[in-house]
PDB file of C-alpha atoms in Angstrom:
ATOM      1  CA  MET A   1      80.519 147.309  15.116  1.00  0.00           C
ATOM      2  CA  LYS A   2      77.876 145.060  14.988  1.00  0.00           C
ATOM      3  CA  HIS A   3      78.491 141.052  14.034  1.00  0.00           C
ATOM      4  CA  SER A   4      76.035 139.042  13.136  1.00  0.00           C
ATOM      5  CA  LYS A   5      76.720 135.161  15.056  1.00  0.00           C
ATOM      6  CA  GLU A   6      78.226 134.248  11.514  1.00  0.00           C
ATOM      7  CA  ASP A   7      80.979 136.084  12.199  1.00  0.00           C
ATOM      8  CA  LEU A   8      82.073 134.865  15.350  1.00  0.00           C
ATOM      9  CA  THR A   9      84.403 132.673  16.431  1.00  0.00           C
ATOM     10  CA  HIS A  10      83.979 130.296  19.467  1.00  0.00           C
ATOM     11  CA  ILE A  11      86.164 128.316  20.681  1.00  0.00           C
ATOM     12  CA  ALA A  12      85.919 125.465  22.830  1.00  0.00           C
ATOM     13  CA  ILE A  13      87.900 123.334  24.790  1.00  0.00           C
ATOM     14  CA  ILE A  14      88.154 120.084  26.789  1.00  0.00           C
ATOM     15  CA  LEU A  15      90.691 119.167  28.890  1.00  0.00           C
ATOM     16  CA  ASP A  16      91.334 116.158  30.419  1.00  0.00           C
ATOM     17  CA  ARG A  17      92.957 116.597  33.886  1.00  0.00           C
ATOM     18  CA  THR A  18      92.942 113.415  34.914  1.00  0.00           C
ATOM     19  CA  GLY A  19      95.993 111.686  36.731  1.00  0.00           C
ATOM     20  CA  SER A  20      97.701 110.607  33.267  1.00  0.00           C
ATOM     21  CA  MET A  21      98.274 113.728  32.277  1.00  0.00           C
ATOM     22  CA  GLU A  22     100.822 114.718  36.002  1.00  0.00           C
ATOM     23  CA  GLU A  23     103.885 113.640  33.736  1.00  0.00           C
ATOM     24  CA  ILE A  24     102.842 116.128  30.803  1.00  0.00           C
ATOM     25  CA  ARG A  25     101.167 118.702  32.913  1.00  0.00           C
ATOM     26  CA  GLU A  26     103.897 121.524  32.143  1.00  0.00           C
ATOM     27  CA  ASP A  27     103.535 120.380  28.302  1.00  0.00           C
ATOM     28  CA  THR A  28      99.988 121.092  28.503  1.00  0.00           C
ATOM     29  CA  ILE A  29      99.998 123.958  30.421  1.00  0.00           C
ATOM     30  CA  GLY A  30     102.268 125.598  27.855  1.00  0.00           C
ATOM     31  CA  GLY A  31     100.027 124.391  24.896  1.00  0.00           C
ATOM     32  CA  PHE A  32      98.367 125.887  26.438  1.00  0.00           C
ATOM     33  CA  ASN A  33      99.432 129.120  27.094  1.00  0.00           C
ATOM     34  CA  ALA A  34     100.464 129.411  23.168  1.00  0.00           C
ATOM     35  CA  PHE A  35      97.608 129.150  21.895  1.00  0.00           C
ATOM     36  CA  LEU A  36      96.021 131.496  24.265  1.00  0.00           C
ATOM     37  CA  LYS A  37      98.708 134.064  23.608  1.00  0.00           C
ATOM     38  CA  GLU A  38      97.950 133.360  19.182  1.00  0.00           C
ATOM     39  CA  GLN A  39      94.933 133.729  19.301  1.00  0.00           C
ATOM     40  CA  GLN A  40      94.742 136.665  21.957  1.00  0.00           C
ATOM     41  CA  ALA A  41      97.183 138.223  19.690  1.00  0.00           C
ATOM     42  CA  LEU A  42      94.540 137.753  16.516  1.00  0.00           C
ATOM     43  CA  PRO A  43      92.032 140.840  15.941  1.00  0.00           C
ATOM     44  CA  ASP A  44      89.400 139.131  15.145  1.00  0.00           C
ATOM     45  CA  GLU A  45      86.646 138.568  17.897  1.00  0.00           C
ATOM     46  CA  ALA A  46      86.252 135.546  19.741  1.00  0.00           C
ATOM     47  CA  THR A  47      85.727 133.900  22.570  1.00  0.00           C
ATOM     48  CA  LEU A  48      86.316 130.607  24.830  1.00  0.00           C
ATOM     49  CA  SER A  49      85.109 127.896  26.296  1.00  0.00           C
ATOM     50  CA  LEU A  50      87.256 125.382  28.946  1.00  0.00           C
ATOM     51  CA  ILE A  51      85.874 122.149  30.369  1.00  0.00           C
ATOM     52  CA  GLN A  52      88.463 120.832  32.807  1.00  0.00           C
ATOM     53  CA  PHE A  53      86.831 116.387  33.216  1.00  0.00           C
ATOM     54  CA  ASP A  54      88.282 113.926  35.319  1.00  0.00           C
ATOM     55  CA  SER A  55      86.234 111.151  37.879  1.00  0.00           C
ATOM     56  CA  GLN A  56      85.992 114.019  40.589  1.00  0.00           C
ATOM     57  CA  ASP A  57      84.577 116.251  38.502  1.00  0.00           C
ATOM     58  CA  PRO A  58      82.836 115.343  34.660  1.00  0.00           C
ATOM     59  CA  TYR A  59      82.675 118.082  32.918  1.00  0.00           C
ATOM     60  CA  GLU A  60      83.621 122.032  34.948  1.00  0.00           C
ATOM     61  CA  VAL A  61      83.380 125.062  33.029  1.00  0.00           C
ATOM     62  CA  ILE A  62      86.236 126.887  34.051  1.00  0.00           C
ATOM     63  CA  HIS A  63      85.022 129.325  31.561  1.00  0.00           C
ATOM     64  CA  HIS A  64      81.811 129.796  29.645  1.00  0.00           C
ATOM     65  CA  PHE A  65      81.482 132.157  25.937  1.00  0.00           C
ATOM     66  CA  GLU A  66      84.368 134.648  27.580  1.00  0.00           C
ATOM     67  CA  LYS A  67      85.969 137.084  25.295  1.00  0.00           C
ATOM     68  CA  ILE A  68      89.054 135.149  24.704  1.00  0.00           C
ATOM     69  CA  LYS A  69      90.563 138.911  25.494  1.00  0.00           C
ATOM     70  CA  ASP A  70      89.510 138.080  28.932  1.00  0.00           C
ATOM     71  CA  ILE A  71      90.623 134.640  29.566  1.00  0.00           C
ATOM     72  CA  PRO A  72      94.234 134.200  32.677  1.00  0.00           C
ATOM     73  CA  LYS A  73      96.695 132.233  31.235  1.00  0.00           C
ATOM     74  CA  LEU A  74      96.119 128.219  32.610  1.00  0.00           C
ATOM     75  CA  SER A  75      99.074 127.707  35.337  1.00  0.00           C
ATOM     76  CA  PRO A  76      99.911 125.031  38.643  1.00  0.00           C
ATOM     77  CA  GLU A  77      96.771 125.934  40.589  1.00  0.00           C
ATOM     78  CA  THR A  78      94.479 125.887  37.946  1.00  0.00           C
ATOM     79  CA  TYR A  79      95.140 122.937  36.441  1.00  0.00           C
ATOM     80  CA  VAL A  80      95.486 120.089  38.688  1.00  0.00           C
ATOM     81  CA  PRO A  81      95.424 116.682  37.401  1.00  0.00           C
ATOM     82  CA  ARG A  82      93.441 114.245  39.150  1.00  0.00           C
ATOM     83  CA  ALA A  83      92.143 111.075  39.620  1.00  0.00           C
ATOM     84  CA  SER A  84      90.212 109.169  36.790  1.00  0.00           C
ATOM     85  CA  THR A  85      89.036 109.277  32.953  1.00  0.00           C
ATOM     86  CA  PRO A  86      85.357 109.843  31.932  1.00  0.00           C
ATOM     87  CA  LEU A  87      85.806 111.593  28.844  1.00  0.00           C
ATOM     88  CA  LEU A  88      82.524 110.027  26.159  1.00  0.00           C
ATOM     89  CA  ASP A  89      81.007 111.886  29.215  1.00  0.00           C
ATOM     90  CA  ALA A  90      82.304 114.978  29.105  1.00  0.00           C
ATOM     91  CA  ILE A  91      82.992 115.560  25.575  1.00  0.00           C
ATOM     92  CA  GLY A  92      79.202 114.164  24.282  1.00  0.00           C
ATOM     93  CA  ARG A  93      77.866 116.352  27.995  1.00  0.00           C
ATOM     94  CA  GLY A  94      80.378 119.391  26.018  1.00  0.00           C
ATOM     95  CA  ILE A  95      78.918 119.541  22.223  1.00  0.00           C
ATOM     96  CA  ASN A  96      75.207 119.570  23.490  1.00  0.00           C
ATOM     97  CA  ASP A  97      76.522 122.579  26.364  1.00  0.00           C
ATOM     98  CA  LEU A  98      77.549 123.910  23.188  1.00  0.00           C
ATOM     99  CA  GLU A  99      74.772 123.422  20.522  1.00  0.00           C
TER     100      GLU A  99
END
């Protein structure tokens, strides 16, 4: 079945990976994974982009327009808070990249 661009859902998540997130690391991983599981259970096709940011890498693309059903859960190995916060840079670049 062919879909037009209007039929597809794309979810973009810009995830703060700065040192201040360390104390809520488990909550962040759990929240992302719960959201992912919910979205993967839906019958519709969707894609997801996940960008993590901190001052060491203000825009790290983890997943780019990948089928949501192929996205793995976050884990303590794939989400490691560190460094400081360049939030506005990541948001601006994310908007430009997803257009």
